[in-house]
């Protein structure tokens, strides 16, 4: 059912590992050159930058071609004709994606990904035009199924994320109760999680992490409530939107879920699940006061920052104190060249973004959306007091 | 065939030594499991949250706490950070120097951010330079450059480049008119300046690993400035020529150095610039869509050719 053979994908993984080990000097260049031909496969790949650009231009071509045909041939036609046309586009896009994979062996190449994504978009658009308002709930349902198929067939994790978003779209068709909607979404994700844990598909790690995150976001009413902006800017959330028992049950759950996710991630040594567990724990700390209706203080971020720094340092110290710096199979040492690469990219990008993010704006003049102008630079030296 | 089977084969073929085989087998099974990246992210998020809270608290409570207490607290944090970094710094080298500890880079980053908060507080309360923010920014940028090169810190280098950009921007905000054009010119001057500075330091082997940061920032600022020139009606042909020249240079650089981010910059910025000129007088929806379908296909063919020839991942 998968568009790529398991052996080909394992060869890709093996080649990635060899590159990583070479960069980390676990292998010599000579060893790498002798081992690398053994990982050859017929899949055609490209680097991340070209992949993104190829994805964007494929989207432009497909959308423009469909739009052009519609304008020239189907303009002022009925919604039924439009719907049928979009369904034909969906089928054509999907067939093109399959053709690109089977004939040209494209793998994470941008083009086949964009075609697969377009097929889901056209399918939903076509159904939206064809169906009446009473059967409109079939649109997100079809979106879920199509996205899951794309994920299963091509192994694109963001297709699974799209399926999760379609679940959110589906819930309001079944009930107008906000608490019931949150419950439906959480139950859907939990069912998916059980299925993923049981079946353990090839890319189960990222999918499991997404589902854990989805469940957490669905039950944290401070994050997933419809009037999120009002709550965050105008004051703490009121409990009146939700039944009291439901509200406080979710409060208990947002405290129980992060440790559960973290334990699972640590036991399975799953980096993405650990990351989601950490994010969930942070979000719980950040949203706890609004949940309880308590007032925020200006020093709250300082306390949170101190907690994070202390946690990192204690953890590092605890791991480093063990023989060879390894405790229970975990180490604080860098073992992958990818980590260094991520750190280099992240430090440059985050260092640039930091001043805007953490300092209140002040300007003697109002430069507007221009280059520089002080609001984007100065590492906060233009803060106002 | 799993990676473990492959490793076994390579050992039997004599490519891997038994020690290497056991090491790589363990690594491929995530034994041990490294949390290096996670610890760094926790520290970064912690520093960011701490400084955000510090700035917020100082802003909100400056009247109640008083200048002396605030300045004493900020100075104490600053002094502690700089004492830590200067006392534990490894010997300086022109080459890349690994950080002596996990915490080291982040303490320097914290100190740099607290310096900015304190400086802003002093100027706002005492107006020592009568609102001459550009001088503060220039001095701050200079300090950050020194710290970044002394301690080999990319976070602080980015702060330095950002502060320098702020200085360029603030300097011209004093000019009363034609700010758009002036900003554009200064953005180009800024990008050329930092690209040249990066190239010179790279050529002289002075922290050559910083070159990528310089070049990426310079390229993006330059492309934005040129694009904003293309979007205006006056002299847009000249701006387009300059944009195309920059795209050609970026493309050539990206292909020759196998840095495909620059190929992507050339493709995206170039396409936006040319399209904005060609579509300016186009009113027909069909013509617009035809343009995107045809030019998008042309771009796709060109990019696939580049990807097949130069950009193979495998």
XYZ file of C-alpha atoms in Angstrom:
699
model
C 0.000 0.000 0.000
C 2.956 2.283 0.536
C 4.242 4.061 -2.578
C 7.833 3.285 -1.622
C 9.339 -0.074 -0.780
C 10.556 -0.631 2.771
C 14.041 -1.530 1.522
C 14.350 1.721 -0.442
C 13.315 3.799 2.548
C 15.700 1.875 4.792
C 18.485 2.607 2.318
C 17.649 6.308 2.553
C 17.763 6.092 6.368
C 21.065 4.197 6.246
C 22.621 6.797 3.971
C 21.488 9.597 6.294
C 23.091 7.785 9.225
C 26.348 7.311 7.315
C 26.484 11.037 6.529
C 25.834 11.853 10.166
C 28.543 9.478 11.379
C 31.008 10.858 8.833
C 30.324 14.421 9.996
C 30.782 13.339 13.603
C 34.077 11.546 12.689
C 32.778 8.136 13.720
C 33.743 7.061 10.171
C 36.689 8.016 7.995
C 36.090 9.370 4.500
C 37.563 6.175 3.054
C 35.167 4.002 5.059
C 32.254 6.193 4.013
C 33.215 5.927 0.346
C 33.285 2.130 0.610
C 29.996 1.876 2.510
C 27.970 4.500 0.681
C 27.422 2.498 -2.565
C 25.739 -0.236 -0.494
C 22.983 2.239 0.430
C 22.150 3.118 -3.176
C 18.473 3.058 -4.118
C 16.380 4.287 -7.022
C 14.607 7.041 -5.076
C 15.293 10.543 -6.352
C 15.689 13.140 -3.599
C 16.795 16.726 -3.276
C 17.851 19.036 -0.479
C 15.386 20.829 1.789
C 15.650 24.260 0.124
C 14.951 23.029 -3.389
C 12.249 20.754 -2.011
C 10.389 23.723 -0.498
C 10.735 25.838 -3.651
C 9.653 22.962 -5.901
C 6.638 22.427 -3.635
C 5.653 26.106 -3.893
C 5.975 26.315 -7.666
C 4.037 23.074 -8.151
C 1.233 24.516 -6.029
C 1.263 27.694 -8.157
C 1.120 25.735 -11.420
C -1.688 23.412 -10.335
C -3.808 26.197 -8.828
C -3.261 28.485 -11.840
C -3.960 25.739 -14.386
C -7.184 24.720 -12.625
C -8.193 28.374 -12.271
C -7.474 29.082 -15.934
C -9.550 26.143 -17.109
C -12.362 27.225 -14.826
C -12.295 30.837 -16.067
C -12.134 29.875 -19.752
C -14.585 26.973 -19.792
C -16.739 26.903 -16.699
C -17.220 30.554 -15.793
C -20.784 31.267 -14.606
C -21.599 27.561 -14.558
C -23.587 25.911 -11.782
C -22.064 24.855 -8.510
C -22.610 21.232 -9.596
C -20.369 21.751 -12.632
C -17.789 23.475 -10.458
C -17.927 20.633 -7.965
C -17.503 17.988 -10.632
C -14.650 19.968 -12.188
C -12.853 20.186 -8.828
C -13.321 16.454 -8.252
C -11.776 15.805 -11.670
C -8.878 18.090 -10.667
C -8.497 16.088 -7.438
C -8.318 12.838 -9.381
C -5.867 14.339 -11.893
C -3.633 15.715 -9.122
C -3.596 12.426 -7.289
C -2.871 10.476 -10.481
C -0.033 12.908 -11.265
C 1.448 12.367 -7.798
C 1.315 8.603 -8.269
C 2.817 8.952 -11.742
C 5.642 11.150 -10.432
C 6.473 8.533 -7.801
C 6.130 5.427 -9.960
C 7.843 6.786 -13.094
C 10.367 9.271 -11.733
C 10.836 7.770 -8.237
C 10.449 11.159 -6.582
C 10.881 10.953 -2.829
C 10.401 14.063 -0.663
C 11.030 16.044 -3.825
C 8.384 18.741 -3.369
C 6.573 18.082 -6.655
C 4.787 14.842 -5.761
C 4.033 16.238 -2.316
C 2.365 19.361 -3.716
C 0.317 17.268 -6.144
C -0.880 15.018 -3.314
C -1.754 18.047 -1.170
C -3.648 19.627 -4.092
C -5.690 16.450 -4.528
C -6.991 16.766 -0.950
C -7.728 20.470 -1.422
C -9.587 19.912 -4.692
C -11.540 17.006 -3.201
C -12.788 19.113 -0.302
C -13.521 22.080 -2.575
C -15.441 19.861 -4.988
C -17.533 18.259 -2.255
C -18.212 21.659 -0.727
C -19.626 22.841 -4.056
C -21.649 19.662 -4.620
C -23.151 18.957 -1.227
C -26.048 20.729 0.396
C -25.707 22.325 3.815
C -27.344 19.303 5.483
C -24.657 16.939 4.204
C -21.764 19.378 4.413
C -20.194 17.418 7.264
C -19.070 14.924 4.630
C -16.484 17.487 3.480
C -14.231 17.318 6.579
C -14.925 13.581 6.798
C -13.648 13.148 3.246
C -10.737 15.438 4.101
C -9.807 13.197 7.026
C -9.910 10.046 4.921
C -8.034 11.570 1.984
C -5.338 13.064 4.223
C -4.889 9.787 6.065
C -4.541 7.998 2.741
C -1.924 10.494 1.522
C -0.025 10.050 4.791
C -0.222 6.283 4.543
C 0.639 6.136 0.851
C 3.415 8.741 0.618
C 4.506 8.932 4.263
C 4.032 12.705 4.551
C 3.614 13.602 8.234
C 1.937 16.932 7.478
C -0.850 15.031 5.712
C -1.558 13.398 9.058
C -1.563 16.848 10.654
C -4.087 17.937 8.013
C -6.301 14.979 8.969
C -6.146 16.142 12.585
C -7.198 19.647 11.547
C -10.127 18.223 9.550
C -11.284 16.529 12.788
C -11.550 19.989 14.385
C -13.616 21.134 11.389
C -15.858 18.075 11.684
C -16.785 18.414 15.365
C -19.064 21.499 15.100
C -21.268 19.657 12.550
C -22.221 17.133 15.201
C -22.900 19.340 18.194
C -23.061 23.013 19.090
C -21.858 22.377 22.637
C -18.273 23.588 23.044
C -17.468 21.025 25.709
C -18.818 18.224 23.518
C -16.723 19.510 20.606
C -13.568 19.424 22.723
C -14.464 15.913 23.883
C -15.125 14.673 20.339
C -11.789 16.006 19.097
C -9.908 14.529 22.067
C -11.650 11.149 21.644
C -10.804 11.087 17.919
C -7.155 11.806 18.663
C -7.046 9.288 21.510
C -8.510 6.612 19.231
C -5.897 7.457 16.623
C -3.191 7.266 19.263
C -4.288 3.798 20.373
C -4.342 2.664 16.748
C -0.870 4.089 16.081
C 0.589 2.547 19.235
C -0.940 -0.814 18.314
C -0.041 -0.802 14.606
C 3.299 1.071 14.863
C 3.498 2.257 11.246
C 6.872 3.235 9.793
C 6.812 6.906 10.807
C 4.888 6.295 14.027
C 7.102 8.583 16.115
C 6.030 11.891 14.588
C 2.421 10.755 14.288
C 2.299 9.690 17.929
C 3.851 13.010 18.945
C 1.266 14.943 16.898
C -1.582 12.976 18.451
C -0.327 13.548 22.003
C -0.029 17.251 21.250
C -3.499 17.288 19.698
C -5.052 15.617 22.738
C -3.340 18.093 25.046
C -4.447 21.113 23.009
C -8.002 19.772 22.802
C -8.317 19.459 26.572
C -6.489 22.647 27.529
C -9.419 25.041 27.333
C -7.167 28.076 27.781
C -5.458 27.252 24.497
C -8.177 25.737 22.366
C -11.152 27.804 23.376
C -12.819 29.849 20.669
C -12.356 33.189 22.456
C -8.667 32.647 23.067
C -7.647 36.210 22.277
C -10.183 37.698 24.650
C -8.986 35.453 27.434
C -5.338 36.268 26.968
C -5.615 39.982 26.422
C -8.651 41.028 28.386
C -8.415 38.769 31.378
C -8.620 35.246 32.677
C -11.049 32.768 31.197
C -14.446 32.435 32.681
C -15.756 29.040 33.571
C -19.242 29.872 32.342
C -18.566 28.820 28.755
C -18.134 25.227 29.900
C -19.905 23.100 32.506
C -18.082 23.416 35.821
C -17.284 19.708 36.125
C -15.922 19.608 32.566
C -13.782 22.693 33.120
C -12.139 21.348 36.270
C -11.722 17.866 34.801
C -9.708 19.378 31.971
C -7.635 21.301 34.527
C -6.749 18.025 36.243
C -5.984 16.433 32.878
C -3.599 19.176 31.761
C -1.535 18.398 34.858
C -1.699 14.620 34.373
C -1.019 14.476 30.651
C 2.472 16.081 30.412
C 4.125 13.649 32.866
C 2.379 10.742 31.144
C 3.701 11.887 27.733
C 7.175 12.484 29.122
C 7.312 9.059 30.762
C 6.202 7.396 27.536
C 8.758 9.344 25.499
C 11.579 8.576 27.927
C 10.717 4.883 28.163
C 10.631 4.553 24.381
C 13.535 6.978 23.866
C 11.370 8.862 21.429
C 12.740 12.362 20.851
C 9.549 13.819 19.387
C 7.295 12.464 22.129
C 9.704 13.823 24.754
C 9.585 17.206 22.992
C 5.773 17.188 23.021
C 5.774 16.207 26.699
C 8.068 19.132 27.472
C 5.960 21.560 25.444
C 2.809 20.317 27.167
C 4.424 20.766 30.591
C 5.443 24.315 29.679
C 1.972 25.139 28.400
C 0.453 23.803 31.609
C 2.686 26.076 33.677
C 1.869 29.058 31.448
C -1.900 28.498 31.398
C -2.384 27.427 35.007
C -3.013 30.932 36.354
C -5.601 31.860 33.711
C -7.227 28.467 34.334
C -7.580 29.218 38.034
C -8.598 32.815 37.406
C -5.525 34.102 39.182
C -3.794 37.296 38.185
C -0.578 37.118 36.235
C 2.506 38.879 37.583
C 5.268 40.527 35.616
C 7.834 38.269 37.248
C 6.077 35.044 36.232
C 8.202 34.667 33.063
C 11.338 35.166 35.171
C 10.313 32.340 37.482
C 9.500 30.128 34.515
C 12.851 30.969 32.931
C 14.706 30.212 36.160
C 12.863 26.895 36.427
C 13.796 25.904 32.875
C 17.437 26.861 33.343
C 17.640 25.008 36.661
C 15.990 21.911 35.152
C 18.435 21.857 32.241
C 21.462 22.312 34.495
C 20.392 19.718 37.075
C 19.597 17.212 34.360
C 22.920 17.780 32.684
C 24.780 17.496 36.003
C 22.930 14.324 36.945
C 23.693 12.676 33.600
C 27.315 13.813 33.575
C 27.920 12.438 37.071
C 27.317 8.857 35.889
C 30.142 6.658 34.550
C 31.064 7.771 30.992
C 28.359 10.409 31.302
C 25.655 7.824 30.566
C 22.835 7.174 33.014
C 19.999 4.738 32.271
C 20.897 4.932 28.584
C 20.778 8.745 28.412
C 23.629 11.195 27.945
C 24.007 14.964 27.752
C 26.835 14.654 25.237
C 26.345 15.499 21.584
C 26.392 12.352 19.468
C 24.955 13.576 16.194
C 26.329 16.126 13.750
C 22.730 17.084 13.056
C 22.478 18.521 16.569
C 25.373 20.858 15.840
C 23.835 21.824 12.520
C 20.499 22.595 14.161
C 22.245 24.594 16.871
C 24.140 26.676 14.286
C 21.032 27.462 12.253
C 18.870 27.985 15.340
C 21.324 30.255 17.155
C 21.652 32.561 14.149
C 17.919 32.693 13.415
C 16.741 32.892 17.034
C 19.399 35.453 17.894
C 17.979 37.720 15.206
C 14.394 37.157 16.295
C 15.013 37.640 20.009
C 15.113 41.438 20.281
C 11.692 41.837 18.672
C 10.196 39.049 20.723
C 11.248 39.980 24.218
C 11.387 43.741 24.414
C 8.608 46.291 24.416
C 8.768 48.655 21.441
C 9.881 52.234 21.667
C 10.719 54.622 18.930
C 11.588 58.294 18.902
C 10.227 58.394 15.361
C 7.674 56.112 13.769
C 9.423 54.431 10.889
C 6.544 52.136 9.974
C 7.123 48.887 8.172
C 10.535 49.867 6.905
C 13.872 48.224 7.053
C 15.629 48.677 10.392
C 14.054 51.594 12.129
C 15.151 50.450 15.544
C 12.197 48.243 16.317
C 13.900 45.297 14.748
C 17.343 45.919 16.019
C 19.265 46.943 19.014
C 18.621 43.856 21.037
C 16.124 45.732 23.074
C 18.192 48.845 23.532
C 15.227 50.809 22.296
C 12.893 49.635 25.010
C 10.567 52.098 26.612
C 10.208 52.622 30.313
C 17.785 -4.662 5.131
C 18.049 -2.845 8.459
C 20.998 -0.683 9.412
C 22.067 -3.299 11.981
C 22.292 -5.956 9.263
C 24.259 -3.576 7.070
C 26.668 -2.808 9.908
C 27.179 -6.528 10.454
C 27.995 -6.956 6.747
C 30.425 -4.058 6.754
C 32.173 -5.552 9.769
C 32.451 -8.927 8.033
C 33.846 -7.218 4.935
C 36.516 -5.601 7.117
C 35.342 -2.054 6.451
C 34.451 -1.478 10.108
C 36.561 -2.462 13.085
C 34.820 -4.418 15.874
C 34.975 -1.335 18.109
C 33.413 0.860 15.436
C 30.785 -1.783 14.785
C 29.726 -1.925 18.411
C 29.724 1.892 18.677
C 27.673 2.434 15.516
C 25.289 -0.413 16.337
C 24.644 1.163 19.719
C 24.149 4.619 18.172
C 21.683 3.300 15.612
C 19.691 1.738 18.471
C 19.818 5.120 20.286
C 22.055 3.682 22.996
C 22.940 6.003 24.571
C 20.191 8.475 23.790
C 21.548 12.027 23.599
C 19.466 14.846 25.106
C 22.031 17.476 24.074
C 19.636 19.344 21.797
C 16.795 19.234 24.335
C 18.999 20.681 27.091
C 20.114 23.499 24.792
C 16.525 24.312 23.885
C 15.518 24.353 27.554
C 18.357 26.756 28.342
C 17.507 29.008 25.416
C 13.806 29.111 26.332
C 14.746 29.718 29.966
C 17.018 32.672 29.148
C 14.401 34.153 26.853
C 11.612 33.821 29.432
C 13.841 35.235 32.168
C 14.849 38.336 30.193
C 11.277 38.885 28.993
C 10.077 38.802 32.606
C 12.924 41.059 33.676
C 12.087 43.652 31.027
C 8.381 43.462 31.846
C 9.006 43.820 35.578
C 11.382 46.748 35.162
C 8.930 48.480 32.824
C 5.955 47.971 35.125
C 7.526 48.576 38.529
C 10.190 51.201 37.813
C 8.387 53.880 39.852
C 7.754 51.664 42.862
C 11.144 49.936 42.971
C 13.250 53.031 42.337
C 16.210 53.589 40.047
C 18.848 52.487 42.524
C 17.330 49.085 43.177
C 16.637 48.391 39.508
C 20.074 49.478 38.331
C 21.757 47.582 41.153
C 19.871 44.396 40.294
C 20.528 44.694 36.548
C 24.193 45.533 37.142
C 24.584 42.582 39.486
C 23.178 40.172 36.891
C 25.350 41.752 34.201
C 28.483 41.583 36.320
C 27.805 37.972 37.286
C 27.300 36.963 33.654
C 30.462 38.684 32.428
C 32.501 37.441 35.386
C 31.372 33.893 34.578
C 32.192 34.122 30.887
C 35.529 35.920 31.258
C 36.696 33.621 34.070
C 35.817 30.414 32.212
C 36.597 31.392 28.634
C 39.034 29.213 26.724
C 42.020 30.844 25.034
C 41.064 32.927 22.016
C 41.662 31.521 18.585
C 40.843 32.671 15.066
C 39.372 29.210 14.418
C 36.158 27.792 15.847
C 36.476 27.187 19.583
C 34.083 24.737 21.225
C 32.107 26.041 24.158
C 33.722 25.005 27.487
C 30.360 24.006 28.940
C 26.701 23.694 28.111
C 25.892 26.850 30.068
C 28.687 29.087 28.788
C 27.093 30.403 25.578
C 23.797 31.052 27.311
C 25.327 33.023 30.184
C 26.988 35.321 27.644
C 23.699 35.630 25.778
C 21.889 36.479 29.033
C 24.509 39.107 29.847
C 24.170 40.662 26.400
C 20.389 40.889 26.676
C 20.532 42.296 30.226
C 23.021 44.905 28.976
C 20.407 46.065 26.472
C 17.680 46.227 29.108
C 19.902 48.239 31.456
C 21.052 50.606 28.738
C 17.484 51.262 27.653
C 16.474 51.907 31.263
C 19.320 54.369 31.827
C 18.558 56.360 28.698
C 14.841 56.451 29.358
C 15.263 57.601 32.923
C 18.252 59.915 32.686
C 18.442 60.882 28.992
C 22.227 60.871 29.105
C 22.473 61.119 25.349
C 19.322 63.184 24.884
C 17.519 60.448 23.025
C 20.376 59.651 20.653
C 19.345 56.011 20.388
C 21.445 55.476 17.325
C 24.630 56.022 19.341
C 23.481 53.445 21.877
C 22.794 50.995 19.109
C 26.154 51.572 17.484
C 27.984 51.142 20.793
C 25.904 48.063 21.612
C 26.591 46.564 18.188
C 30.318 47.164 18.662
C 30.249 45.509 22.092
C 28.307 42.527 20.748
C 30.745 42.076 17.855
C 33.651 42.046 20.298
C 31.895 39.545 22.565
C 30.811 37.343 19.649
C 34.346 37.120 18.261
C 36.000 36.771 21.662
C 33.720 33.987 22.857
C 32.756 32.447 19.523
C 29.050 32.927 20.055
C 26.580 32.916 17.155
C 23.683 34.122 19.332
C 25.589 37.291 20.179
C 26.788 37.698 16.588
C 23.143 37.746 15.474
C 22.400 40.340 18.159
C 25.317 42.419 16.863
C 24.090 42.267 13.274
C 20.576 43.082 14.430
C 21.796 46.070 16.479
C 23.823 47.332 13.534
C 20.728 47.093 11.333
C 18.850 49.057 13.995
C 21.549 51.729 13.939
C 21.261 52.077 10.170
C 17.499 52.342 10.488
C 17.438 54.778 13.397
C 20.038 57.079 11.883
C 17.871 57.815 8.891
C 14.695 58.091 10.953
C 16.053 61.546 11.887
C 15.734 62.606 8.259
C 12.472 64.447 7.695
C 11.443 63.219 4.237
C 11.824 60.554 1.587
C 12.258 57.923 4.255
C 11.187 55.013 2.044
C 13.889 55.680 -0.525
C 16.451 56.432 2.154
C 15.653 53.303 4.100
C 16.038 51.293 0.921
C 19.414 52.789 0.171
C 20.609 52.252 3.717
C 19.371 48.675 3.648
C 21.457 48.072 0.535
C 24.466 49.769 2.125
C 23.961 47.676 5.268
C 23.730 44.394 3.368
C 26.779 45.185 1.226
C 28.681 46.298 4.307
C 28.041 43.135 6.308
C 28.602 40.924 3.257
C 31.968 42.627 2.723
C 32.820 42.393 6.426
C 31.909 38.707 6.424
C 33.962 38.085 3.271
C 37.015 39.874 4.664
C 36.916 38.014 7.977
C 36.360 34.763 6.106
C 39.294 35.423 3.774
C 41.512 36.223 6.739
C 40.309 33.033 8.442
C 38.962 35.051 11.381
C 36.127 32.863 12.718
C 35.320 31.666 9.179
C 32.323 29.667 10.440
C 30.501 32.996 11.023
C 30.477 33.688 7.287
C 27.228 31.820 6.676
C 25.372 33.991 9.205
C 26.682 37.196 7.594
C 25.857 36.053 4.107
C 22.319 34.836 4.804
C 21.358 38.053 6.582
C 23.009 40.205 3.900
C 21.258 38.304 1.103
C 17.800 38.581 2.654
C 18.120 42.295 3.511
C 19.456 43.041 0.020
C 16.657 41.116 -1.706
C 13.979 42.796 0.418
C 15.411 46.232 -0.329
C 15.657 45.576 -4.067
C 12.167 44.081 -4.154
C 10.729 47.128 -2.408
C 12.379 49.228 -5.140
C 10.807 47.076 -7.856
C 7.360 47.527 -6.257
C 7.459 51.324 -6.613
C 6.666 52.820 -10.001
C 9.651 55.168 -10.372
C 12.788 53.624 -11.855
C 11.438 50.135 -11.294
C 13.333 48.874 -14.372
C 16.624 49.860 -12.762
C 15.638 48.179 -9.507
C 14.635 45.083 -11.468
C 18.015 44.991 -13.186
C 19.716 45.247 -9.820
C 17.458 42.480 -8.463
C 18.250 40.224 -11.414
C 21.968 40.845 -10.954
C 21.642 39.927 -7.268
C 19.650 36.802 -8.197
C 22.302 35.741 -10.704
C 25.025 36.231 -8.112
C 23.025 34.331 -5.486
C 22.319 31.489 -7.925
C 25.959 31.235 -8.976
C 27.121 31.300 -5.364
C 24.552 28.729 -4.263
C 25.430 26.301 -7.051
C 29.194 26.718 -6.842
C 29.263 26.367 -3.032
C 26.391 23.866 -2.894
C 24.496 26.188 -0.546
C 21.018 25.737 -1.905
C 19.385 28.319 0.315
C 20.881 30.893 -2.069
C 19.401 29.081 -5.067
C 16.029 29.233 -3.324
C 16.471 32.980 -2.587
C 17.294 33.656 -6.249
C 14.279 31.668 -7.467
C 11.703 33.118 -5.089
C 12.816 36.775 -4.939
C 13.535 36.848 -8.668
C 10.149 35.371 -9.541
C 8.304 37.838 -7.297
C 10.225 40.800 -8.745
C 9.725 39.884 -12.401
C 6.075 38.968 -11.819
C 5.341 42.282 -10.101
C 6.592 44.158 -13.180
C 4.914 41.935 -15.771
C 1.580 41.760 -13.958
C 1.410 45.492 -13.274
C -0.748 46.311 -16.280
C -2.469 42.947 -16.562
C -6.189 43.204 -15.842
C -7.540 39.989 -17.307
C -8.011 37.141 -14.837
C -7.390 34.548 -17.539
C -4.139 36.203 -18.612
C -3.045 36.361 -14.972
C -3.706 32.660 -14.446
C -2.066 31.773 -17.749
C 0.983 33.758 -16.689
C 1.284 31.834 -13.420
C 0.732 28.464 -15.101
C 3.342 29.076 -17.823
C 5.994 30.850 -15.753
C 5.477 28.457 -12.847
C 6.111 25.542 -15.205
C 9.216 27.255 -16.578
C 10.543 27.807 -13.075
C 9.769 24.219 -12.148
C 11.682 22.866 -15.158
C 14.656 25.081 -14.361
C 14.676 24.094 -10.687
C 14.350 20.386 -11.478
C 17.315 20.717 -13.840
C 19.321 22.386 -11.066
C 18.186 19.812 -8.510
C 19.089 16.896 -10.802
C 22.481 18.304 -11.685
C 23.609 19.884 -8.433
C 21.144 19.391 -5.620
C 20.958 15.652 -5.022
C 20.458 14.821 -1.394
C 21.474 11.225 -1.729
